[in-house]
Tab-separated table of C-alpha atoms in Angstrom:
chain	number	residue	atom	x	y	z
Z	1	MET	CA	117.926	133.290	197.572
Z	2	ILE	CA	118.543	134.831	200.993
Z	3	LYS	CA	122.267	135.059	200.248
Z	4	ILE	CA	121.521	136.837	196.955
Z	5	ILE	CA	119.189	139.329	198.637
Z	6	ALA	CA	121.646	139.957	201.475
Z	7	GLY	CA	124.480	140.355	198.964
Z	8	LEU	CA	122.414	142.812	196.947
Z	9	VAL	CA	121.606	144.908	200.012
Z	10	LEU	CA	125.263	144.845	201.167
Z	11	SER	CA	126.530	145.839	197.722
Z	12	LEU	CA	124.070	148.706	197.614
Z	13	LEU	CA	125.143	149.897	201.056
Z	14	ILE	CA	128.843	149.638	200.188
Z	15	VAL	CA	128.581	151.333	196.815
Z	16	THR	CA	126.435	154.192	198.100
Z	17	SER	CA	128.394	154.810	201.276
Z	18	GLN	CA	131.923	155.330	199.954
Z	19	ALA	CA	133.415	157.001	196.933
Z	20	GLU	CA	136.952	157.833	198.017
Z	21	GLU	CA	139.837	156.934	195.738
Z	22	LEU	CA	141.939	155.467	198.525
Z	23	MET	CA	140.712	152.912	201.016
Z	24	MET	CA	142.435	153.278	204.363
Z	25	ALA	CA	142.186	151.861	207.846
Z	26	ARG	CA	143.940	152.327	211.145
Z	27	THR	CA	144.137	149.569	213.709
Z	28	GLU	CA	145.385	149.891	217.252
Z	29	GLN	CA	147.044	146.504	216.866
Z	30	SER	CA	150.813	146.375	216.743
Z	31	PHE	CA	152.346	145.707	213.335
Z	32	PRO	CA	152.995	141.941	213.811
Z	33	GLU	CA	149.457	141.364	215.127
Z	34	ALA	CA	147.873	143.413	212.344
Z	35	MET	CA	149.989	141.643	209.729
Z	36	SER	CA	148.881	138.290	211.036
Z	37	LYS	CA	145.211	139.360	211.133
Z	38	LEU	CA	145.463	140.738	207.609
Z	39	GLN	CA	146.798	137.467	206.221
Z	40	GLU	CA	144.207	135.467	208.104
Z	41	THR	CA	141.379	137.682	206.771
Z	42	ILE	CA	142.638	137.461	203.200
Z	43	LEU	CA	142.659	133.654	203.436
Z	44	ASP	CA	139.177	133.642	204.987
Z	45	LEU	CA	137.890	135.517	201.956
Z	46	GLY	CA	139.129	132.755	199.678
Z	47	TYR	CA	142.306	134.364	198.355
Z	48	LYS	CA	145.890	133.238	198.541
Z	49	VAL	CA	148.726	135.559	199.520
Z	50	SER	CA	151.081	135.297	196.564
Z	51	ARG	CA	153.853	137.413	198.010
Z	52	ILE	CA	154.798	139.780	200.795
Z	53	GLN	CA	157.159	142.523	199.711
Z	54	ARG	CA	159.277	143.776	202.609
Z	55	ILE	CA	159.804	147.392	201.639
Z	56	ASP	CA	161.396	148.272	204.993
Z	57	ILE	CA	164.080	145.619	204.612
Z	58	GLY	CA	165.152	146.977	201.209
Z	59	LEU	CA	165.230	150.526	202.528
Z	60	THR	CA	167.153	149.626	205.667
Z	61	LYS	CA	169.707	147.640	203.679
Z	62	SER	CA	170.211	150.711	201.513
Z	63	GLY	CA	170.878	152.832	204.607
Z	64	TYR	CA	167.511	154.557	204.994
Z	65	GLU	CA	165.623	154.711	208.265
Z	66	THR	CA	162.076	153.440	208.242
Z	67	ASP	CA	159.499	151.657	210.337
Z	68	LYS	CA	157.920	148.353	209.256
Z	69	TYR	CA	156.403	148.587	205.789
Z	70	ARG	CA	155.102	145.643	203.750
Z	71	ILE	CA	152.971	145.063	200.667
Z	72	LEU	CA	150.701	142.025	200.500
Z	73	PHE	CA	149.739	140.687	197.099
Z	74	PHE	CA	146.742	138.380	196.954
Z	75	SER	CA	144.604	136.699	194.353
Z	76	THR	CA	143.461	133.307	193.101
Z	77	GLU	CA	144.767	131.147	190.275
Z	78	LYS	CA	141.445	131.452	188.418
Z	79	GLU	CA	141.327	135.233	188.764
Z	80	ILE	CA	144.834	135.711	187.338
Z	81	ALA	CA	144.140	133.315	184.472
Z	82	GLU	CA	140.903	135.013	183.432
Z	83	ILE	CA	142.066	138.602	183.855
Z	84	SER	CA	145.336	138.085	181.980
Z	85	LYS	CA	143.386	136.424	179.172
Z	86	LYS	CA	140.452	138.819	178.832
Z	87	TYR	CA	141.233	142.120	180.537
Z	88	PRO	CA	144.670	143.485	179.561
Z	89	HIS	CA	143.947	146.866	181.207
Z	90	LEU	CA	144.094	145.188	184.619
Z	91	VAL	CA	147.247	143.137	184.103
Z	92	PRO	CA	149.640	145.642	185.768
Z	93	TYR	CA	147.275	145.796	188.767
Z	94	ILE	CA	147.176	142.068	189.540
Z	95	PRO	CA	147.575	140.436	191.989
Z	96	TRP	CA	145.590	143.036	193.986
Z	97	LYS	CA	147.544	144.519	196.905
Z	98	ILE	CA	147.308	146.209	200.273
Z	99	ALA	CA	150.100	148.267	201.814
Z	100	ILE	CA	150.517	147.823	205.578
Z	101	PHE	CA	152.836	149.896	207.727
Z	102	ALA	CA	153.500	150.854	211.313
Z	103	GLU	CA	152.788	154.264	212.737
Z	104	GLN	CA	154.126	154.303	216.255
Z	105	GLN	CA	151.947	151.799	218.185
Z	106	ASP	CA	149.257	151.663	215.489
Z	107	THR	CA	149.230	150.034	212.093
Z	108	LEU	CA	147.844	151.534	208.902
Z	109	LEU	CA	146.506	149.868	205.788
Z	110	VAL	CA	146.074	151.461	202.368
Z	111	SER	CA	144.659	150.243	199.114
Z	112	ALA	CA	143.131	151.898	196.072
Z	113	ASP	CA	139.442	151.787	195.275
Z	114	PRO	CA	139.417	149.155	192.505
Z	115	MET	CA	136.500	150.890	190.815
Z	116	GLN	CA	138.998	153.553	189.704
Z	117	PHE	CA	140.157	151.030	187.115
Z	118	THR	CA	136.886	150.356	185.324
Z	119	ASP	CA	137.070	150.575	181.560
Z	120	LYS	CA	134.001	150.835	179.351
Z	121	LYS	CA	135.719	148.622	176.805
Z	122	TYR	CA	135.806	145.763	179.308
Z	123	PRO	CA	132.547	145.754	181.288
Z	124	GLY	CA	133.100	142.080	182.120
Z	125	ALA	CA	136.034	143.043	184.342
Z	126	ASP	CA	133.793	145.001	186.702
Z	127	LYS	CA	132.753	141.849	188.534
Z	128	TYR	CA	136.363	141.478	189.703
Z	129	LEU	CA	136.732	145.150	190.586
Z	130	LEU	CA	133.508	145.136	192.580
Z	131	LYS	CA	134.542	141.971	194.367
Z	132	TRP	CA	137.948	143.437	195.250
Z	133	LYS	CA	136.239	146.584	196.488
Z	134	LYS	CA	133.821	144.698	198.705
Z	135	ASP	CA	136.531	142.390	199.999
Z	136	THR	CA	139.024	145.201	200.610
Z	137	GLN	CA	136.343	147.090	202.542
Z	138	LYS	CA	135.638	143.972	204.579
Z	139	ILE	CA	139.338	143.540	205.304
Z	140	MET	CA	139.671	147.176	206.387
Z	141	GLN	CA	136.589	146.927	208.581
Z	142	ILE	CA	137.787	143.730	210.272
Z	143	LEU	CA	141.217	145.245	210.912
Z	144	ARG	CA	139.685	148.463	212.295
Z	145	GLN	CA	137.693	146.431	214.790
Z	146	SER	CA	140.568	144.169	215.810
Z	147	GLU	CA	142.070	144.761	219.219
S	1	MET	CA	111.554	128.807	203.902
S	2	THR	CA	108.465	129.203	201.702
S	3	LEU	CA	108.293	131.538	198.735
S	4	SER	CA	105.983	133.830	200.676
S	5	GLN	CA	108.448	134.025	203.583
S	6	LYS	CA	111.304	134.832	201.170
S	7	TYR	CA	109.173	137.559	199.598
S	8	HIS	CA	108.467	139.077	202.992
S	9	LEU	CA	112.159	138.933	203.892
S	10	LEU	CA	113.065	140.766	200.687
S	11	ILE	CA	110.462	143.464	201.332
S	12	SER	CA	111.653	143.805	204.947
S	13	LEU	CA	115.283	144.189	203.903
S	14	LEU	CA	114.459	146.788	201.263
S	15	PHE	CA	112.217	148.588	203.764
S	16	LEU	CA	115.044	148.561	206.298
S	17	LEU	CA	117.398	150.053	203.723
S	18	ALA	CA	114.971	152.865	202.959
S	19	SER	CA	113.941	153.343	206.564
S	20	PRO	CA	114.445	156.844	207.975
S	21	LEU	CA	115.587	155.190	211.198
S	22	VAL	CA	118.581	153.723	209.359
S	23	GLN	CA	119.336	156.931	207.518
S	24	ALA	CA	118.471	159.594	210.111
S	25	LYS	CA	120.990	158.788	212.812
S	26	PRO	CA	124.407	158.234	211.355
S	27	ASN	CA	126.963	157.035	213.856
S	28	GLY	CA	129.624	159.738	214.086
S	29	GLU	CA	132.201	157.531	215.744
S	30	GLN	CA	131.803	154.853	213.102
S	31	LEU	CA	131.970	157.402	210.283
S	32	TYR	CA	135.047	159.013	211.824
S	33	THR	CA	136.736	155.617	212.146
S	34	THR	CA	136.000	154.803	208.510
S	35	HIS	CA	136.833	158.122	206.890
S	36	CYS	CA	139.127	160.080	209.198
S	37	SER	CA	140.977	157.960	211.742
S	38	ALA	CA	143.630	156.614	209.373
S	39	CYS	CA	145.064	160.129	209.033
S	40	HIS	CA	143.883	161.940	212.172
S	41	GLY	CA	144.287	159.050	214.628
S	42	ALA	CA	141.657	156.998	216.413
S	43	ASN	CA	141.315	159.633	219.144
S	44	GLY	CA	142.202	162.662	217.061
S	45	HIS	CA	145.834	162.810	218.117
S	46	GLY	CA	146.982	163.365	214.567
S	47	GLY	CA	149.254	161.614	212.139
S	48	VAL	CA	149.423	162.800	208.605
S	49	GLY	CA	146.395	164.903	209.483
S	50	VAL	CA	146.235	167.645	212.117
S	51	PRO	CA	145.603	166.618	215.743
S	52	LEU	CA	141.902	167.404	215.958
S	53	ALA	CA	141.774	166.622	219.674
S	54	LEU	CA	144.187	169.429	220.545
S	55	PRO	CA	142.219	171.628	223.013
S	56	ASP	CA	143.338	174.874	221.396
S	57	PHE	CA	142.263	173.620	217.995
S	58	GLN	CA	138.901	172.492	219.376
S	59	TYR	CA	138.160	175.867	220.963
S	60	GLY	CA	139.607	177.852	218.090
S	61	VAL	CA	137.608	176.489	215.175
S	62	THR	CA	133.877	176.620	214.514
S	63	ASN	CA	131.648	173.769	213.406
S	64	ASP	CA	131.226	175.654	210.144
S	65	TYR	CA	135.007	175.618	209.652
S	66	LEU	CA	135.077	171.856	210.240
S	67	LYS	CA	132.124	171.309	207.924
S	68	LYS	CA	133.645	173.376	205.122
S	69	THR	CA	136.998	171.681	205.614
S	70	ILE	CA	135.364	168.257	205.249
S	71	ARG	CA	133.508	169.419	202.146
S	72	HIS	CA	136.325	171.346	200.412
S	73	GLY	CA	139.336	169.413	201.699
S	74	ARG	CA	142.704	170.997	201.050
S	75	PRO	CA	143.411	170.663	197.330
S	76	GLY	CA	146.908	169.284	196.788
S	77	ARG	CA	147.587	168.867	200.537
S	78	ILE	CA	146.338	165.318	201.179
S	79	MET	CA	143.057	166.176	202.984
S	80	PRO	CA	140.443	165.052	200.445
S	81	ALA	CA	137.083	166.709	199.829
S	82	PHE	CA	134.353	164.420	201.149
S	83	ARG	CA	131.611	165.411	198.756
S	84	SER	CA	129.737	162.135	198.865
S	85	LEU	CA	129.018	162.263	202.598
S	86	LYS	CA	125.493	163.279	203.481
S	87	GLU	CA	124.906	166.470	205.469
S	88	SER	CA	123.748	164.402	208.445
S	89	GLU	CA	126.927	162.303	208.245
S	90	VAL	CA	129.176	165.377	208.251
S	91	LYS	CA	127.309	166.694	211.293
S	92	ALA	CA	127.680	163.334	213.043
S	93	ILE	CA	131.440	163.330	212.401
S	94	ILE	CA	131.717	166.871	213.802
S	95	ARG	CA	129.712	165.887	216.888
S	96	HIS	CA	132.134	163.007	217.418
S	97	ILE	CA	135.182	165.271	216.998
S	98	ARG	CA	133.648	167.701	219.490
S	99	SER	CA	133.183	164.936	222.048
S	100	TRP	CA	136.922	165.035	222.735
S	101	ALA	CA	136.844	168.531	224.220
S	102	PRO	CA	134.212	169.655	226.663
S	103	GLY	CA	133.108	173.263	226.457
S	104	LYS	CA	132.008	175.539	223.690
S	105	PRO	CA	134.195	176.566	220.775
S	106	PHE	CA	134.651	180.211	219.829
S	107	LYS	CA	132.031	181.762	217.612
S	108	TYR	CA	133.058	184.133	214.873
S	109	SER	CA	130.962	186.387	212.725
S	110	ASN	CA	131.710	186.485	209.029
S	111	LYS	CA	132.704	190.148	209.320
S	112	LYS	CA	135.460	191.042	206.875
S	113	ILE	CA	138.580	192.643	208.263
S	114	LYS	CA	139.836	195.595	206.264
S	115	GLY	CA	143.515	196.056	206.938
S	116	ASN	CA	146.469	197.341	204.968
S	117	ILE	CA	147.476	194.523	202.642
S	118	LYS	CA	150.830	196.063	201.763
S	119	HIS	CA	151.820	196.421	205.418
S	120	GLY	CA	150.395	192.948	206.119
S	121	LYS	CA	152.676	191.501	203.490
S	122	GLN	CA	155.729	193.069	205.120
S	123	LEU	CA	154.736	191.667	208.508
S	124	PHE	CA	153.930	188.262	207.015
S	125	THR	CA	157.349	188.120	205.327
S	126	LYS	CA	159.062	188.965	208.598
S	127	ASN	CA	157.035	186.805	210.988
S	128	CYS	CA	155.208	184.033	209.138
S	129	VAL	CA	157.176	182.971	206.060
S	130	ALA	CA	159.625	180.814	208.026
S	131	CYS	CA	156.836	178.371	208.896
S	132	HIS	CA	154.031	179.068	206.408
S	133	GLY	CA	156.275	179.587	203.390
S	134	ALA	CA	156.430	182.367	200.827
S	135	ASN	CA	152.950	183.432	199.726
S	136	GLY	CA	151.472	181.168	202.408
S	137	LYS	CA	152.217	178.001	200.470
S	138	GLY	CA	152.523	176.032	203.721
S	139	GLY	CA	155.232	174.131	205.516
S	140	GLU	CA	157.432	171.742	203.614
S	141	GLY	CA	156.006	168.272	203.399
S	142	THR	CA	152.342	167.779	203.016
S	143	GLY	CA	151.832	166.211	206.383
S	144	VAL	CA	153.592	164.431	209.159
S	145	THR	CA	154.978	161.205	207.820
S	146	PHE	CA	153.344	158.052	209.033
S	147	SER	CA	156.303	155.783	209.194
S	148	ARG	CA	159.135	158.036	210.310
S	149	PRO	CA	159.947	159.743	213.578
S	150	ARG	CA	157.794	162.806	213.996
S	151	ASN	CA	159.277	166.088	215.143
S	152	LEU	CA	156.257	168.355	215.075
S	153	PRO	CA	152.588	167.784	215.849
S	154	VAL	CA	151.594	169.601	212.666
S	155	ILE	CA	153.062	170.917	209.461
S	156	ALA	CA	152.323	174.645	209.101
S	157	PRO	CA	149.126	174.882	207.049
S	158	ALA	CA	149.030	176.340	203.555
S	159	LEU	CA	147.235	179.632	204.112
S	160	ASN	CA	146.871	180.226	200.379
S	161	ASN	CA	145.007	176.955	199.914
S	162	SER	CA	141.544	177.454	198.453
S	163	GLY	CA	140.109	174.927	200.949
S	164	PHE	CA	141.537	176.855	203.900
S	165	LEU	CA	140.410	180.224	202.576
S	166	ALA	CA	136.903	178.924	201.939
S	167	SER	CA	136.682	177.497	205.468
S	168	ALA	CA	138.349	180.052	207.754
S	169	PRO	CA	136.601	183.375	208.459
S	170	ASP	CA	138.775	186.465	208.951
S	171	LEU	CA	138.042	186.610	212.677
S	172	MET	CA	139.210	183.048	213.168
S	173	ILE	CA	142.537	183.794	211.486
S	174	LYS	CA	142.847	186.931	213.598
S	175	THR	CA	142.151	185.052	216.838
S	176	VAL	CA	144.806	182.434	216.052
S	177	LEU	CA	147.310	185.191	215.290
S	178	MET	CA	146.463	186.959	218.545
S	179	ASN	CA	146.409	183.930	220.841
S	180	GLY	CA	148.625	181.412	219.094
S	181	ARG	CA	147.802	177.740	219.317
S	182	ASP	CA	149.058	175.812	222.345
S	183	GLY	CA	150.639	172.476	221.517
S	184	THR	CA	151.856	173.656	218.114
S	185	PRO	CA	154.684	175.994	217.054
S	186	MET	CA	152.111	178.778	216.411
S	187	VAL	CA	152.809	181.572	218.906
S	188	SER	CA	150.754	184.573	220.026
S	189	PHE	CA	151.818	187.529	217.909
S	190	LEU	CA	150.313	189.943	220.381
S	191	LYS	CA	152.923	188.684	222.840
S	192	HIS	CA	155.524	188.919	220.093
S	193	GLY	CA	155.087	192.645	219.649
S	194	LEU	CA	152.431	193.017	216.955
S	195	SER	CA	149.492	195.321	217.639
S	196	GLU	CA	145.897	194.395	216.913
S	197	LYS	CA	146.038	196.758	213.924
S	198	ASP	CA	149.155	194.954	212.626
S	199	ILE	CA	147.325	191.638	212.961
S	200	ASP	CA	144.376	192.994	210.971
S	201	ASP	CA	146.837	193.903	208.222
S	202	VAL	CA	148.258	190.359	208.211
S	203	VAL	CA	144.721	188.894	208.030
S	204	SER	CA	143.945	191.127	205.060
S	205	TYR	CA	147.117	190.017	203.341
S	206	ILE	CA	146.225	186.336	203.919
S	207	ARG	CA	142.718	186.995	202.580
S	208	SER	CA	144.256	188.576	199.484
S	209	PHE	CA	145.596	185.129	198.547
S	210	GLU	CA	142.036	184.363	197.476
S	211	LYS	CA	142.513	186.519	194.397
S	212	LYS	CA	145.649	184.599	193.471
S	213	VAL	CA	144.232	181.117	193.906
S	214	VAL	CA	144.477	179.464	190.558
S	215	SER	CA	141.265	177.704	189.717
S	216	LYS	CA	141.671	173.968	189.860
S	217	LYS	CA	142.640	172.581	186.494
S	218	ALA	CA	140.113	170.296	184.916
S	219	LYS	CA	141.334	166.752	185.200
S	220	GLU	CA	142.963	165.750	181.951
S	221	THR	CA	142.219	162.348	180.619
S	222	VAL	CA	145.053	160.111	181.712
S	223	ASN	CA	145.212	156.475	180.760
S	224	PRO	CA	145.634	154.158	183.770
S	225	LEU	CA	147.976	152.063	181.678
S	226	ILE	CA	151.277	152.457	179.840
S	227	SER	CA	151.302	149.728	177.228
S	228	TYR	CA	153.399	148.964	174.154
S	229	GLU	CA	153.702	146.013	171.832
S	230	SER	CA	157.175	144.541	171.538
S	231	PRO	CA	158.552	143.474	168.152
S	232	TYR	CA	160.810	140.944	169.922
S	233	PRO	CA	160.195	137.509	171.451
S	234	LEU	CA	159.469	137.399	175.190
S	235	LYS	CA	162.976	136.391	176.307
S	236	GLU	CA	164.616	139.161	174.307
S	237	THR	CA	162.030	141.699	175.466
S	238	LEU	CA	162.679	140.803	179.108
S	239	ALA	CA	166.416	141.210	178.619
S	240	SER	CA	165.808	144.645	177.067
S	241	ILE	CA	163.494	145.641	179.943
S	242	GLU	CA	166.169	144.750	182.498
S	243	LYS	CA	168.817	146.641	180.555
S	244	ALA	CA	166.595	149.713	180.309
S	245	ILE	CA	165.796	149.551	184.046
S	246	ILE	CA	169.462	149.448	184.995
S	247	GLY	CA	170.125	152.260	182.528
S	248	LYS	CA	167.654	154.377	184.481
S	249	ASN	CA	169.621	153.757	187.685
S	250	PHE	CA	167.028	151.421	189.167
S	251	ARG	CA	167.839	148.037	190.678
S	252	ILE	CA	166.149	144.794	189.588
S	253	ILE	CA	164.487	143.232	192.617
S	254	ARG	CA	163.288	140.074	190.948
S	255	GLN	CA	161.678	138.585	187.887
S	256	GLN	CA	158.718	136.294	188.461
S	257	TYR	CA	155.729	134.761	186.725
S	258	LEU	CA	152.422	136.555	187.063
S	259	ASN	CA	150.704	133.649	188.821
S	260	GLN	CA	153.738	132.660	190.890
S	261	GLY	CA	152.805	131.879	194.461
S	262	LEU	CA	149.242	131.094	193.414
S	263	VAL	CA	149.876	127.871	191.526
S	264	GLU	CA	151.947	124.822	192.300
S	265	LYS	CA	155.666	125.409	191.778
S	266	GLY	CA	156.650	124.471	188.223
S	267	LYS	CA	153.119	125.022	186.877
S	268	GLU	CA	153.376	128.782	186.421
S	269	ASN	CA	152.466	130.413	183.116
S	270	LYS	CA	155.934	131.045	181.672
S	271	LYS	CA	154.554	133.466	179.083
S	272	GLN	CA	153.483	135.996	181.703
S	273	VAL	CA	156.413	137.625	183.463
S	274	VAL	CA	156.683	140.520	185.899
S	275	VAL	CA	159.910	142.450	186.443
S	276	TYR	CA	160.046	144.227	189.808
S	277	PHE	CA	162.553	147.022	190.302
S	278	CYS	CA	163.386	149.862	192.644
S	279	ASN	CA	165.559	152.877	193.256
S	280	PHE	CA	165.756	153.169	197.032
S	281	ASN	CA	166.757	156.812	196.989
S	282	PHE	CA	163.706	157.614	194.886
S	283	LEU	CA	161.547	155.439	197.147
S	284	ASN	CA	162.839	157.177	200.251
S	285	ARG	CA	161.953	160.554	198.746
S	286	ALA	CA	158.473	159.301	197.837
S	287	LEU	CA	157.819	157.924	201.320
S	288	ALA	CA	158.874	161.211	202.874
S	289	ILE	CA	156.333	163.022	200.707
S	290	ASP	CA	153.516	160.547	201.226
S	291	PRO	CA	153.872	157.344	203.209
S	292	ARG	CA	150.843	155.830	201.462
S	293	VAL	CA	152.767	155.340	198.231
S	294	GLY	CA	152.894	151.608	198.891
S	295	LEU	CA	150.268	151.398	196.178
S	296	PHE	CA	153.010	152.075	193.638
S	297	LEU	CA	155.408	149.596	195.140
S	298	PRO	CA	157.513	147.977	194.035
S	299	CYS	CA	157.909	149.446	190.548
S	300	ARG	CA	156.941	146.800	188.014
S	301	ILE	CA	156.670	146.081	184.330
S	302	THR	CA	154.721	143.123	183.009
S	303	ALA	CA	155.465	141.334	179.746
S	304	ILE	CA	152.915	138.907	178.332
S	305	GLU	CA	153.146	136.751	175.240
S	306	LYS	CA	149.801	135.934	173.664
S	307	ASN	CA	149.243	134.493	170.211
S	308	GLY	CA	152.874	135.200	169.312
S	309	LYS	CA	152.621	138.879	170.284
S	310	VAL	CA	154.432	140.334	173.290
S	311	THR	CA	152.819	143.218	175.189
S	312	VAL	CA	154.744	145.250	177.745
S	313	SER	CA	152.646	147.188	180.228
S	314	SER	CA	152.842	149.072	183.496
S	315	THR	CA	150.652	151.141	185.778
S	316	ASN	CA	150.613	154.850	185.053
S	317	PRO	CA	151.933	156.855	188.031
S	318	LEU	CA	150.188	159.984	186.722
S	319	TYR	CA	146.848	158.209	187.012
S	320	MET	CA	147.574	156.736	190.437
S	321	SER	CA	148.885	160.047	191.747
S	322	ARG	CA	145.404	161.589	191.563
S	323	PHE	CA	144.187	159.309	194.326
S	324	PHE	CA	146.468	161.009	196.852
S	325	ASN	CA	145.545	164.712	196.540
S	326	ASN	CA	149.186	165.541	197.126
S	327	ALA	CA	150.734	168.190	194.880
S	328	LYS	CA	154.283	167.245	195.892
S	329	LEU	CA	153.650	163.638	195.013
S	330	ASP	CA	152.270	164.703	191.625
S	331	ILE	CA	155.687	166.146	190.778
S	332	LEU	CA	157.451	162.916	191.726
S	333	CYS	CA	154.912	160.885	189.780
S	334	GLU	CA	155.606	162.913	186.658
S	335	GLU	CA	159.244	161.911	187.085
S	336	LEU	CA	158.320	158.252	187.633
S	337	HIS	CA	155.939	158.289	184.679
S	338	GLN	CA	158.795	159.393	182.451
S	339	VAL	CA	160.979	156.593	183.837
S	340	TYR	CA	158.292	154.035	183.004
S	341	VAL	CA	157.692	155.419	179.510
S	342	ASP	CA	161.420	155.466	178.780
S	343	ILE	CA	161.898	151.886	179.972
S	344	VAL	CA	158.907	150.551	178.055
S	345	GLU	CA	159.801	152.505	174.904
S	346	GLU	CA	163.479	151.528	175.030
S	347	SER	CA	162.699	147.855	175.519
S	348	THR	CA	160.211	147.712	172.666
S	349	PHE	CA	161.968	149.973	170.154
């Protein structure tokens, strides 16, 4: 009961406080520390990191100069199974992802607001989008506060 | 906990949420960290956004300018319009920004300057175009890149931007032209030989951009998805997708199952396949325009077989592009959208 009430209040606060299309955070942690904290936070929220795409490695190998730039994909087995079965409009967007990259001594994180992908035809999918939104906000907040 | 205690807890929480104490004193530092610091830096030293902590910027702009900038943003130039923030939250953010520079900022009246627009244009072409671009369209690049070496603290602002024109009073523009802005490439044009009358003419020319600002197009309905049904079996469809990708001069990065990495190896759903691909030259261009484009990366097309039917789908770059408020990126996304459509169409034709 208490958890439900607290969840309701938190959801209300989150939904009413932010309506930007991109979710972004800056942390004063160095890239390796931020990367490690990001993975740890994702796991704490009950997800699994399915892949880390090393964008910087591909660019460097092709002769372009860049700082560290990675994409983390995360989800759960159950989530992928249900979404791919019932909600085709979300298939190209799963597993959900966060881009993480270095800016000098700081590290930046970017993700989209999942609520941008709601579709009236599939109201059942909103539970996933809302969960991703809340969890992505939590991740950003934890990373912002990490030192 | 008894039912009565739970009831009281619920009432207390709802009361707390509605309490004026919670709503009346927004924390400017916290709001800045959440909404602004990713672009402007934790202490306002800039990044993709202008360095707000720069003393000359602090003294040269009014609170009204900051407020209007937060509200209007800079359409097409990354800075979004924060319309959902409450008035008290905007004020709290401004108070926090002001905490970096002691002292009072300039105050400007809203008096209109009436100069000679024609002469102002001549002076602008001679003195300002090199940095601010023809017709005040702004410096190349819509911000300082996040992930590359940075050469300048700021990119010259777009003076013809409706957000800028709505925020900056004539006297503020005049003062910047007269004094320059220390710590940026903006010099004092009084010291560079222009008279105060000349500067008035330039201000009037800049203000005349207002008449040329094209009203923002209504957002067309764009589907977040590009999706086609394939007449071929999954294996054949995947082969066609790869062929079409290579034909578009992109490189296949890998092919994997949708739930790969989430299930035990060997237990993946073999009827759900993702093809990841990239063109590093294209990617490099995109990152130079907006380093946040990781949301698009890597390029991917998903093919799923369900009940004997194969569906090929991808994200729609035109839809995603809107999140960035970056006119340059919109152009690149149109190009990428066409690439996606061509690949999906070719592989399902």
